[in-house]
Amino acid sequence: MSANSQEYEYIVSKIASLRESYPFLRNKTDAYVFSALCVKSNFYKNPAIPLNDSDLEEIIVDSISDGGVDILLTDPSSESSDLIIGQSKFYRTIKFDDVINALYKMADFYKDMIKGQTAYVNGEVQRRFLTLNSDVGEESKIIFVFYTSAPRGKISVERLQERFKERFSENSNIELSVLFASDIIDEIKESESRRPTVESGRIVIDRAGNILEYGKNEEAIIVNVSALSVKQLYAQHGTSLLAKNLRYYIKTPAGSKIDRAIKNTINNDPDSFWMKNNGITIICDLFEADGKEVHLSNFSIINGGQTTYLLYRSKSIQEGNDFYFPCKIVRVSGNSEDEKNLYSLGIAQAVNSQKAIKDIDLKANAPEQVRFAQVMRQTGIFYQTKRGEVVPKEYSEPYMNADLATIGKLCLCAILQLPCTSRNTPSIMYKKTGYYDTIFNGDQLQIAKICEELLYIDHYFRNRFIKDFDKENKSISGAEDIVSFAHNARTICIAFISLASRYKQGNITDDDISKLAYLQPEAIFKIFRNMNGVKYIFPKSLFQRKDEYDNVLKKLFNLIISSGIAMYTAAKTYDPSVNATNFLKMD
């Protein structure tokens, strides 16, 4: 059997396994399940991110009049709500023209949907796109993904990239990823090997005793590590090897300048890798040198994830064809867990420089985040300070688990009253110390209790209210505008409900509200950072009666949207270029 046939049969076997794991997929075609397999292995490899039947039913939009797309989702690992638009081809072979035509269809779909030209797309796909696009902000990326079970052959991914980008010359936030059979198999294997930590391992160095020690008690060492031994570590542990990094390896578009340079040195000039590459940094509980080996306990690579992954992918690194490059190994210091976390975080922040670090990354392992997770658990919410944590079954409901990015956005929206900023530029939460401290360094229990409700309110809007709203309004005059407005109004609705609740509890006064129209942002922040007397969004007795709670939310959402549509319609009368998206971009 040829290598290409083996790859295809491997994917066929995984399709069969996935069909058994998900009852929803059991009566679906192989092509449909292939889409689900690609999504699961590509975007849901992290064990902390659940994927169930209802998720797949929403994500896979392959159907009649689907507009040339098979997959629509928000990247679950993205803090900036990156929109994923995908198509898959369950083929044995494929040609360049087949791929580029599929890419052009996805591009046309996106452009038409943004313009409101949706007549040729079925209602379910329209609804799905509007819902996801309503979360797309200024920091978001639009990522097009093409999957095929066929081998790449002589197809040039770089040429596909160039041709596709010509369709989006005006957009810098557009990315394209093309995965052929071997790429998809790599994703599947990585997904299946995910573990939260690495307990023990070893690296090989160039010469016995060639170690530069630092500190009186051997706090750190610098060695020349074997590229092959790092490759073997990644092959064994996958992304668990990066468990204490600020983030996992970030896959860049084909042809990325950084990736291309690293690959070129590995394959064509390995002797110069030591000079050209910053190397890797490992943090651990314990290290012990033994001849040409260094043994590690409870360790993680905290800098050099990009390098590590590209070493793993290189076919040129093997027995008899190895090279060495710098590796710093640091022993964790601290008497308490807080001290150890803070120490690890400080090292990770300092050594990461090759790829831009997002502000949210710098907060991931901070002590106040560890404490906030404990307080959130008291309120019944599983809070992930670090992606990779497996969500316990008792917290499997979407509104019973959350991460830093989700809580940050909801608090920007509801507590700090910046509903549009929470969607467009959510990173401001981690850039402005005052914003961050108000939420995470104040009364954490108070914030946690409010977040418990905000998570449910957000979940209800996304999963119940908006679906009912679409059905109830699809046949009325101007339905397209009204439905589009409602999909874009989620953060506005949450903000107004929170404002009304604080007003009713006496935290916000008539005088405060009268000032909001003309105060500068910093003055407005001074009003809203004061959380004195705020105990809930709705009384606890109502929150415990979910049917009644849902009815109240529905009435409030409809009132807010109705008032908003009246203002939106008036604005469109004066400026026909106004649409729901840009109308709702100003806090």
Coordinates of C-alpha atoms in Angstrom, one line a residue:
M1 CA 0.0 0.0 0.0
S2 CA 1.4 3.4 -0.9
A3 CA 2.1 6.1 1.6
N4 CA -0.8 8.2 0.2
S5 CA -3.2 5.3 0.5
Q6 CA -2.1 4.7 4.1
E7 CA -2.8 8.3 5.0
Y8 CA -6.2 8.1 3.4
E9 CA -7.1 4.8 5.2
Y10 CA -5.8 6.3 8.5
I11 CA -8.2 9.2 8.1
V12 CA -11.0 6.8 7.2
S13 CA -10.4 4.9 10.4
K14 CA -10.5 8.1 12.5
I15 CA -13.8 9.0 10.8
A16 CA -15.3 5.7 11.9
S17 CA -14.0 6.2 15.5
L18 CA -15.5 9.7 15.7
R19 CA -18.8 8.5 14.4
E20 CA -19.0 6.1 17.3
S21 CA -18.0 8.8 19.8
Y22 CA -20.7 11.2 18.7
P23 CA -24.3 9.9 18.3
F24 CA -25.1 13.0 16.2
L25 CA -22.7 11.9 13.5
R26 CA -23.8 8.3 13.1
N27 CA -26.2 8.9 10.2
K28 CA -24.0 11.5 8.6
T29 CA -21.9 11.0 5.4
D30 CA -18.1 10.4 5.5
A31 CA -17.6 13.9 4.0
Y32 CA -19.6 15.4 6.8
V33 CA -17.8 13.5 9.6
F34 CA -14.5 14.4 8.0
S35 CA -15.4 18.1 8.5
A36 CA -16.1 17.3 12.2
L37 CA -12.8 15.3 12.5
C38 CA -10.8 18.3 11.1
V39 CA -12.5 20.7 13.5
K40 CA -12.0 18.5 16.5
S41 CA -8.3 17.8 15.9
N42 CA -7.5 21.3 14.7
F43 CA -9.4 23.5 17.2
Y44 CA -10.4 21.3 20.1
K45 CA -7.2 19.4 20.8
N46 CA -7.0 21.1 24.2
P47 CA -8.7 18.9 26.8
A48 CA -9.9 22.0 28.6
I49 CA -12.2 22.8 25.6
P50 CA -15.2 20.5 25.4
L51 CA -16.9 19.6 22.1
N52 CA -20.3 17.9 22.2
D53 CA -23.0 16.9 19.7
S54 CA -24.8 20.2 19.9
D55 CA -21.5 22.1 19.2
L56 CA -20.9 20.0 16.1
E57 CA -24.5 20.5 14.9
E58 CA -23.8 24.3 15.0
I59 CA -20.3 24.2 13.7
I60 CA -20.8 22.0 10.6
V61 CA -23.0 23.9 8.2
D62 CA -22.5 21.7 5.2
S63 CA -25.9 21.7 3.5
I64 CA -27.9 22.7 0.5
S65 CA -27.3 26.4 -0.3
D66 CA -24.5 26.7 2.3
G67 CA -22.7 29.4 0.2
G68 CA -19.6 27.2 -0.3
V69 CA -18.7 26.8 3.4
D70 CA -18.8 23.7 5.5
I71 CA -17.5 25.0 8.8
L72 CA -18.2 28.1 10.9
L73 CA -17.0 28.7 14.4
T74 CA -15.2 31.1 16.7
D75 CA -11.7 29.8 17.5
P76 CA -12.1 28.5 21.1
S77 CA -8.5 29.1 21.8
S78 CA -8.6 32.8 20.7
E79 CA -9.0 35.6 23.2
S80 CA -10.0 37.9 20.3
S81 CA -12.9 35.9 18.9
D82 CA -11.2 35.0 15.7
L83 CA -13.8 33.9 13.1
I84 CA -13.1 30.5 11.4
I85 CA -14.6 29.9 7.9
G86 CA -13.8 26.5 6.6
Q87 CA -14.4 24.0 3.8
S88 CA -13.4 20.4 3.5
K89 CA -12.9 18.0 0.7
F90 CA -13.0 14.3 1.5
Y91 CA -11.0 13.3 -1.6
R92 CA -8.3 10.7 -2.5
T93 CA -6.7 13.2 -4.9
I94 CA -7.0 16.9 -5.5
K95 CA -5.7 19.5 -8.0
F96 CA -4.6 23.0 -7.5
D97 CA -7.6 24.4 -9.4
D98 CA -10.0 22.4 -7.1
V99 CA -8.4 24.1 -4.0
I100 CA -8.3 27.6 -5.4
N101 CA -11.9 27.5 -6.5
A102 CA -13.0 26.3 -3.0
L103 CA -11.0 29.2 -1.5
Y104 CA -12.6 31.7 -3.8
K105 CA -16.0 30.5 -2.9
M106 CA -15.3 31.0 0.8
A107 CA -13.9 34.5 0.1
D108 CA -17.0 35.4 -1.9
F109 CA -19.3 34.0 0.8
Y110 CA -17.6 36.2 3.5
K111 CA -17.7 39.4 1.4
D112 CA -21.4 38.8 0.4
M113 CA -22.4 38.2 4.0
I114 CA -20.7 41.4 5.2
K115 CA -22.5 43.4 2.5
G116 CA -25.9 41.8 3.5
Q117 CA -26.2 39.9 0.1
T118 CA -27.5 36.7 1.6
A119 CA -30.3 35.7 -0.6
Y120 CA -28.5 32.6 -2.0
V121 CA -27.5 31.3 1.5
N122 CA -29.9 29.3 3.6
G123 CA -31.3 30.7 6.8
E124 CA -29.4 28.5 9.2
V125 CA -26.0 29.4 7.7
Q126 CA -27.0 33.1 7.7
R127 CA -28.0 32.9 11.4
R128 CA -24.8 31.1 12.3
F129 CA -22.6 33.6 10.5
L130 CA -24.4 36.6 12.0
T131 CA -24.1 35.2 15.5
L132 CA -20.3 34.6 15.2
N133 CA -19.6 37.8 13.3
S134 CA -21.3 39.8 16.1
D135 CA -18.3 38.9 18.3
V136 CA -15.7 39.9 15.7
G137 CA -13.9 43.1 16.8
E138 CA -10.9 45.2 15.8
E139 CA -8.5 42.7 17.3
S140 CA -10.1 39.7 15.7
K141 CA -8.8 37.8 12.7
I142 CA -10.8 36.2 9.9
I143 CA -9.2 32.8 9.3
F144 CA -10.1 30.7 6.3
V145 CA -9.3 27.0 6.5
F146 CA -9.3 24.4 3.8
Y147 CA -9.0 20.7 4.7
T148 CA -8.6 17.8 2.3
S149 CA -7.8 14.1 2.9
A150 CA -5.8 14.1 -0.3
P151 CA -2.0 14.4 -0.4
R152 CA -0.5 17.8 -1.3
G153 CA 1.5 16.4 -4.2
K154 CA 3.1 19.3 -6.1
I155 CA 0.5 21.9 -5.0
S156 CA 2.2 25.1 -3.8
V157 CA 0.7 26.4 -0.6
E158 CA 2.6 29.6 -1.0
R159 CA 1.0 30.2 -4.4
L160 CA -2.5 29.4 -2.9
Q161 CA -1.7 32.1 -0.3
E162 CA -0.7 34.7 -2.8
R163 CA -3.8 34.1 -5.1
F164 CA -6.2 34.1 -2.1
K165 CA -4.7 37.3 -0.5
E166 CA -5.4 39.1 -3.8
R167 CA -9.1 38.9 -3.0
F168 CA -8.5 40.7 0.3
S169 CA -5.8 43.3 -0.5
E170 CA -7.5 45.8 1.8
N171 CA -7.8 43.6 4.8
S172 CA -4.8 42.9 7.1
N173 CA -6.7 40.6 9.5
I174 CA -7.3 37.9 6.9
E175 CA -5.4 34.6 7.2
L176 CA -5.5 31.3 5.3
S177 CA -4.6 27.8 6.4
V178 CA -4.5 24.9 4.0
L179 CA -4.2 21.4 5.5
F180 CA -3.6 18.3 3.4
A181 CA -3.7 14.6 4.5
S182 CA -0.4 14.6 6.3
D183 CA -1.1 17.9 8.1
I184 CA -4.5 16.6 9.3
I185 CA -2.9 13.3 10.6
D186 CA -0.4 15.4 12.6
E187 CA -3.2 17.4 14.1
I188 CA -5.1 14.2 15.1
K189 CA -2.0 12.6 16.7
E190 CA -1.2 15.8 18.6
S191 CA -4.8 16.0 19.8
E192 CA -4.7 12.5 21.1
S193 CA -1.5 13.0 23.0
R194 CA -2.4 16.1 25.0
R195 CA -1.5 15.9 28.7
P196 CA -1.5 18.7 31.2
T197 CA 2.1 18.4 32.6
V198 CA 5.4 16.6 32.0
E199 CA 6.6 14.8 35.1
S200 CA 10.0 13.7 33.9
G201 CA 12.3 13.6 30.9
R202 CA 15.8 14.1 29.7
I203 CA 17.8 16.1 27.2
V204 CA 21.2 15.3 25.6
I205 CA 24.0 17.9 25.6
D206 CA 27.1 18.2 23.4
R207 CA 29.8 17.1 25.9
A208 CA 29.9 15.7 29.4
G209 CA 30.5 18.4 31.9
N210 CA 30.0 21.2 29.4
I211 CA 27.7 23.2 31.7
L212 CA 27.7 26.8 32.8
E213 CA 26.3 27.0 36.3
Y214 CA 24.6 30.0 37.9
G215 CA 23.9 30.8 41.5
K216 CA 25.3 29.5 44.8
N217 CA 22.9 26.6 44.9
E218 CA 22.9 25.7 41.2
E219 CA 19.8 27.8 40.5
A220 CA 20.2 27.6 36.8
I221 CA 22.5 26.2 34.1
I222 CA 23.2 26.8 30.4
V223 CA 24.0 23.9 28.1
N224 CA 24.2 23.1 24.4
V225 CA 21.2 20.9 23.8
S226 CA 20.8 18.3 21.0
A227 CA 18.1 19.2 18.5
L228 CA 17.3 15.5 18.1
S229 CA 16.6 15.2 21.9
V230 CA 14.3 18.2 21.9
K231 CA 12.5 16.7 18.8
Q232 CA 12.1 13.4 20.6
L233 CA 10.7 15.2 23.7
Y234 CA 8.0 16.9 21.6
A235 CA 7.3 13.6 19.8
Q236 CA 6.7 12.0 23.2
H237 CA 4.8 14.8 25.0
G238 CA 3.4 17.1 22.3
T239 CA 2.1 20.5 23.5
S240 CA 2.3 19.3 27.2
L241 CA 5.9 20.2 26.8
L242 CA 4.8 23.8 26.7
A243 CA 2.4 23.6 29.7
K244 CA 4.0 26.4 31.6
N245 CA 4.6 28.6 28.6
L246 CA 2.5 31.8 28.3
R247 CA 0.9 30.1 25.3
Y248 CA 1.2 27.1 23.1
Y249 CA 2.9 27.1 19.8
I250 CA 1.2 29.6 17.5
K251 CA 0.9 28.2 14.0
T252 CA 1.5 31.0 11.5
P253 CA 0.4 31.2 7.8
A254 CA 2.5 29.3 5.3
G255 CA 5.5 31.4 4.4
S256 CA 5.7 33.3 7.7
K257 CA 9.0 35.1 7.8
I258 CA 10.0 33.8 11.2
D259 CA 9.0 30.2 10.5
R260 CA 10.6 30.3 7.1
A261 CA 13.9 31.6 8.5
I262 CA 14.0 28.9 11.2
K263 CA 13.2 26.1 8.8
N264 CA 15.8 27.3 6.3
T265 CA 18.6 27.3 9.0
I266 CA 17.5 23.8 10.3
N267 CA 17.5 22.3 6.8
N268 CA 20.2 24.1 5.0
D269 CA 22.6 25.6 7.5
P270 CA 22.3 23.7 10.8
D271 CA 25.9 24.6 11.9
S272 CA 24.8 28.2 12.2
F273 CA 21.7 27.5 14.2
W274 CA 23.6 28.1 17.5
M275 CA 24.4 31.7 16.4
K276 CA 21.1 32.6 14.8
N277 CA 18.6 31.2 17.3
N278 CA 17.9 32.4 20.8
G279 CA 17.5 28.8 21.9
I280 CA 15.0 27.5 24.5
T281 CA 14.4 28.0 28.2
I282 CA 13.2 25.2 30.4
I283 CA 11.8 25.7 33.9
C284 CA 11.6 22.8 36.3
D285 CA 11.4 21.7 39.9
L286 CA 14.7 19.8 39.7
F287 CA 17.5 19.1 37.2
E288 CA 20.4 16.8 37.5
A289 CA 23.4 16.5 35.1
D290 CA 24.7 13.0 34.4
G291 CA 27.4 12.8 31.8
K292 CA 26.0 13.9 28.5
E293 CA 22.4 13.9 29.8
V294 CA 20.4 16.3 31.9
H295 CA 17.4 14.7 33.8
L296 CA 14.4 17.0 34.4
S297 CA 11.5 16.7 36.9
N298 CA 8.2 18.6 36.5
F299 CA 9.4 20.7 33.7
S300 CA 8.1 22.8 30.8
I301 CA 9.6 24.8 28.0
I302 CA 8.7 28.4 28.7
N303 CA 10.4 30.0 25.8
G304 CA 11.1 28.6 22.3
G305 CA 7.9 26.9 21.5
Q306 CA 8.1 28.0 17.9
T307 CA 11.7 26.6 17.6
T308 CA 10.7 23.3 19.4
Y309 CA 7.7 22.7 17.1
L310 CA 9.7 23.3 13.9
L311 CA 12.5 21.0 15.2
Y312 CA 9.9 18.3 15.7
R313 CA 8.5 18.8 12.2
S314 CA 11.9 18.7 10.5
K315 CA 12.6 15.5 8.6
S316 CA 16.3 16.4 8.3
I317 CA 17.0 16.0 12.1
Q318 CA 17.7 12.3 12.8
E319 CA 20.3 10.0 14.2
G320 CA 23.6 10.9 12.5
N321 CA 22.3 14.3 11.5
D322 CA 22.0 16.3 14.7
F323 CA 23.2 19.7 15.9
Y324 CA 23.3 21.7 19.2
F325 CA 21.9 25.0 20.3
P326 CA 21.6 27.0 23.5
C327 CA 19.3 25.9 26.3
K328 CA 18.8 27.6 29.7
I329 CA 17.4 25.5 32.5
V330 CA 16.1 27.3 35.6
R331 CA 15.0 25.7 38.9
V332 CA 11.8 27.2 40.3
S333 CA 12.2 29.3 43.4
G334 CA 9.7 30.0 46.2
N335 CA 8.3 28.6 49.4
S336 CA 4.6 28.9 48.6
E337 CA 2.6 28.2 45.5
D338 CA 2.0 31.9 45.0
E339 CA 5.7 32.6 45.1
K340 CA 6.5 29.7 42.7
N341 CA 3.8 30.9 40.3
L342 CA 5.0 34.4 40.4
Y343 CA 8.6 33.3 39.9
S344 CA 7.7 31.2 36.9
L345 CA 5.6 34.0 35.5
G346 CA 8.4 36.5 35.8
I347 CA 10.9 34.2 34.0
A348 CA 8.4 33.5 31.2
Q349 CA 7.6 37.2 30.7
A350 CA 11.3 38.1 30.6
V351 CA 12.5 35.5 28.2
N352 CA 9.7 35.6 25.6
S353 CA 10.7 38.0 22.8
Q354 CA 10.6 36.2 19.5
K355 CA 6.9 36.4 19.1
A356 CA 4.8 39.3 20.4
I357 CA 3.3 38.4 23.8
K358 CA -0.3 39.5 24.4
D359 CA -1.2 41.3 27.5
I360 CA -3.6 38.6 28.6
D361 CA -0.7 36.1 28.3
L362 CA 1.2 38.0 31.0
K363 CA -1.7 37.5 33.5
A364 CA -2.3 33.8 32.9
N365 CA -0.2 32.5 35.8
A366 CA -0.4 35.5 38.1
P367 CA -1.1 34.8 41.8
E368 CA -4.3 36.8 41.8
Q369 CA -5.6 34.6 39.0
V370 CA -4.9 31.5 41.0
R371 CA -6.8 33.0 44.0
F372 CA -9.7 34.1 41.7
A373 CA -10.0 30.5 40.4
Q374 CA -10.5 29.3 44.0
V375 CA -13.1 32.0 44.7
M376 CA -14.9 31.2 41.5
R377 CA -15.0 27.6 42.5
Q378 CA -16.9 28.6 45.7
T379 CA -19.6 30.1 43.5
G380 CA -19.9 27.0 41.4
I381 CA -17.8 28.1 38.4
F382 CA -14.7 26.2 37.2
Y383 CA -12.3 29.0 36.2
Q384 CA -9.3 28.1 34.0
T385 CA -6.3 30.3 34.6
K386 CA -4.4 28.2 32.0
R387 CA -5.8 26.4 29.0
G388 CA -5.0 22.8 29.3
E389 CA -6.9 22.2 32.5
V390 CA -9.5 19.5 32.0
V391 CA -13.0 20.8 33.0
P392 CA -14.6 18.4 35.5
K393 CA -17.9 16.8 34.5
E394 CA -19.9 18.6 37.1
Y395 CA -18.9 21.9 35.5
S396 CA -19.6 20.8 31.9
E397 CA -22.5 23.2 31.3
P398 CA -21.0 26.1 29.3
Y399 CA -22.1 28.7 31.8
M400 CA -20.4 26.8 34.7
N401 CA -16.9 27.1 33.3
A402 CA -14.9 30.1 32.0
D403 CA -11.4 31.4 31.3
L404 CA -9.7 34.7 31.8
A405 CA -10.6 36.0 28.4
T406 CA -14.3 35.3 28.8
I407 CA -14.5 36.8 32.3
G408 CA -12.5 39.9 31.1
K409 CA -14.9 40.6 28.3
L410 CA -18.0 40.2 30.4
C411 CA -16.6 42.4 33.2
L412 CA -15.6 45.1 30.6
C413 CA -19.1 44.9 29.3
A414 CA -21.2 44.8 32.4
I415 CA -19.2 46.1 35.3
L416 CA -17.1 48.8 33.6
Q417 CA -19.9 49.5 31.1
L418 CA -17.8 49.2 28.0
P419 CA -20.0 46.8 25.9
C420 CA -18.5 47.7 22.5
T421 CA -14.9 47.9 23.8
S422 CA -15.4 44.4 25.2
R423 CA -16.1 43.2 21.7
N424 CA -13.8 45.4 19.6
T425 CA -10.6 45.8 21.8
P426 CA -11.0 43.4 24.8
S427 CA -7.2 43.6 25.5
I428 CA -7.7 47.0 27.1
M429 CA -8.7 45.0 30.3
Y430 CA -5.1 43.8 30.6
K431 CA -3.4 47.1 29.4
K432 CA -5.1 49.4 31.9
T433 CA -4.1 48.6 35.4
G434 CA -7.1 50.3 36.9
Y435 CA -9.5 48.1 34.9
Y436 CA -7.7 44.9 35.7
D437 CA -7.3 45.7 39.4
T438 CA -11.0 46.6 39.8
I439 CA -12.0 43.1 38.6
F440 CA -9.2 40.9 39.9
N441 CA -7.6 42.6 42.8
G442 CA -10.6 44.0 44.6
D443 CA -13.4 42.0 46.3
Q444 CA -13.0 38.8 44.4
L445 CA -16.0 37.1 46.0
Q446 CA -18.3 39.9 45.0
I447 CA -17.0 39.9 41.4
A448 CA -17.2 36.1 41.3
K449 CA -20.9 36.1 42.3
I450 CA -21.7 38.7 39.6
C451 CA -19.7 36.7 37.0
E452 CA -21.7 33.6 37.8
E453 CA -24.8 35.5 36.7
L454 CA -23.1 37.2 33.8
L455 CA -22.0 33.8 32.4
Y456 CA -25.6 32.5 32.5
I457 CA -27.0 35.7 31.0
D458 CA -24.5 35.6 28.2
H459 CA -25.2 31.9 27.6
Y460 CA -29.0 32.5 27.5
F461 CA -28.7 35.2 24.9
R462 CA -26.4 33.2 22.7
N463 CA -28.2 29.8 23.0
R464 CA -31.8 30.5 23.6
F465 CA -32.9 34.1 23.2
I466 CA -31.3 34.9 19.8
K467 CA -32.7 31.6 18.2
D468 CA -36.2 32.4 19.4
F469 CA -35.8 36.0 18.3
D470 CA -34.9 34.9 14.8
K471 CA -37.9 32.6 14.5
E472 CA -40.3 35.2 15.9
N473 CA -39.1 38.0 13.6
K474 CA -38.1 36.2 10.4
S475 CA -41.4 37.0 8.6
I476 CA -41.9 40.7 9.6
S477 CA -41.2 43.7 7.5
G478 CA -37.5 44.6 7.6
A479 CA -36.6 41.3 9.2
E480 CA -33.1 41.2 7.7
D481 CA -32.1 44.5 9.4
I482 CA -33.9 43.7 12.7
V483 CA -32.3 40.2 13.0
S484 CA -28.9 41.6 12.2
F485 CA -29.3 44.3 14.8
A486 CA -30.3 41.8 17.5
H487 CA -27.3 39.6 16.8
N488 CA -25.0 42.6 17.2
A489 CA -26.7 43.8 20.4
R490 CA -25.7 41.1 22.9
T491 CA -23.1 43.1 24.8
I492 CA -25.4 46.2 24.7
C493 CA -28.2 44.2 26.3
I494 CA -25.9 42.8 29.0
A495 CA -24.5 46.2 29.8
F496 CA -28.0 47.8 30.1
I497 CA -29.3 45.1 32.3
S498 CA -26.2 45.4 34.6
L499 CA -26.7 49.2 34.7
A500 CA -30.3 48.9 35.6
S501 CA -29.5 46.4 38.3
R502 CA -26.9 48.7 39.9
Y503 CA -29.3 51.7 39.7
K504 CA -32.0 49.6 41.5
Q505 CA -29.5 48.6 44.2
G506 CA -28.5 52.3 44.7
N507 CA -25.0 51.9 43.4
I508 CA -25.7 54.2 40.4
T509 CA -27.6 57.5 41.0
D510 CA -29.7 59.8 38.8
D511 CA -26.8 62.3 39.0
D512 CA -24.4 59.6 37.8
I513 CA -26.6 58.8 34.8
S514 CA -27.1 62.4 33.9
K515 CA -23.3 62.8 33.6
L516 CA -22.7 59.8 31.3
A517 CA -23.4 61.5 28.1
Y518 CA -20.6 64.1 28.4
L519 CA -18.0 62.7 30.8
Q520 CA -14.6 61.5 29.5
P521 CA -13.8 57.8 29.7
E522 CA -11.6 58.1 32.8
A523 CA -14.3 60.0 34.6
I524 CA -16.9 57.4 33.6
F525 CA -14.5 54.7 34.9
K526 CA -14.4 56.4 38.3
I527 CA -18.2 56.0 38.5
F528 CA -18.4 52.4 37.5
R529 CA -15.4 51.0 39.4
N530 CA -17.3 51.8 42.6
M531 CA -19.1 48.5 43.3
N532 CA -20.3 49.4 46.8
G533 CA -23.6 47.7 47.6
V534 CA -23.8 45.6 44.5
K535 CA -24.6 42.1 45.5
Y536 CA -26.1 40.6 42.3
I537 CA -27.6 41.2 38.9
F538 CA -30.9 39.8 39.9
P539 CA -31.8 38.6 43.4
K540 CA -30.5 35.1 44.2
S541 CA -34.0 33.8 44.8
L542 CA -34.9 34.6 41.2
F543 CA -31.6 33.2 39.8
Q544 CA -32.4 29.9 41.4
R545 CA -35.7 29.7 39.4
K546 CA -34.3 29.5 35.9
D547 CA -37.6 29.4 34.0
E548 CA -38.7 32.7 35.7
Y549 CA -35.2 34.1 35.3
D550 CA -35.2 33.3 31.5
N551 CA -38.6 35.0 31.1
V552 CA -37.3 38.2 32.7
L553 CA -34.2 38.2 30.6
K554 CA -36.3 37.7 27.4
K555 CA -38.6 40.7 28.3
L556 CA -35.6 42.9 29.0
F557 CA -33.7 41.9 25.9
N558 CA -36.7 42.6 23.7
L559 CA -37.2 46.0 25.4
I560 CA -33.6 47.0 24.9
I561 CA -33.5 45.8 21.3
S562 CA -36.8 47.4 20.4
S563 CA -35.5 50.8 21.7
G564 CA -32.2 50.3 20.0
I565 CA -33.8 49.5 16.6
A566 CA -35.9 52.7 16.8
M567 CA -32.7 54.7 17.2
Y568 CA -30.9 52.7 14.5
T569 CA -33.7 53.2 12.0
A570 CA -33.6 57.0 12.6
A571 CA -29.8 57.0 12.2
K572 CA -30.1 55.1 8.9
T573 CA -32.6 57.7 7.6
Y574 CA -29.9 60.4 7.9
D575 CA -27.0 58.1 6.8
P576 CA -27.8 55.1 4.5
S577 CA -24.2 53.8 5.0
V578 CA -25.0 53.0 8.6
N579 CA -25.4 49.2 9.4
A580 CA -26.0 47.3 12.6
T581 CA -22.3 46.5 13.0
N582 CA -20.9 50.0 12.8
F583 CA -23.9 51.6 14.6
L584 CA -23.2 49.4 17.7
K585 CA -19.4 50.0 17.8
M586 CA -19.5 53.0 20.1
D587 CA -19.9 52.5 23.9

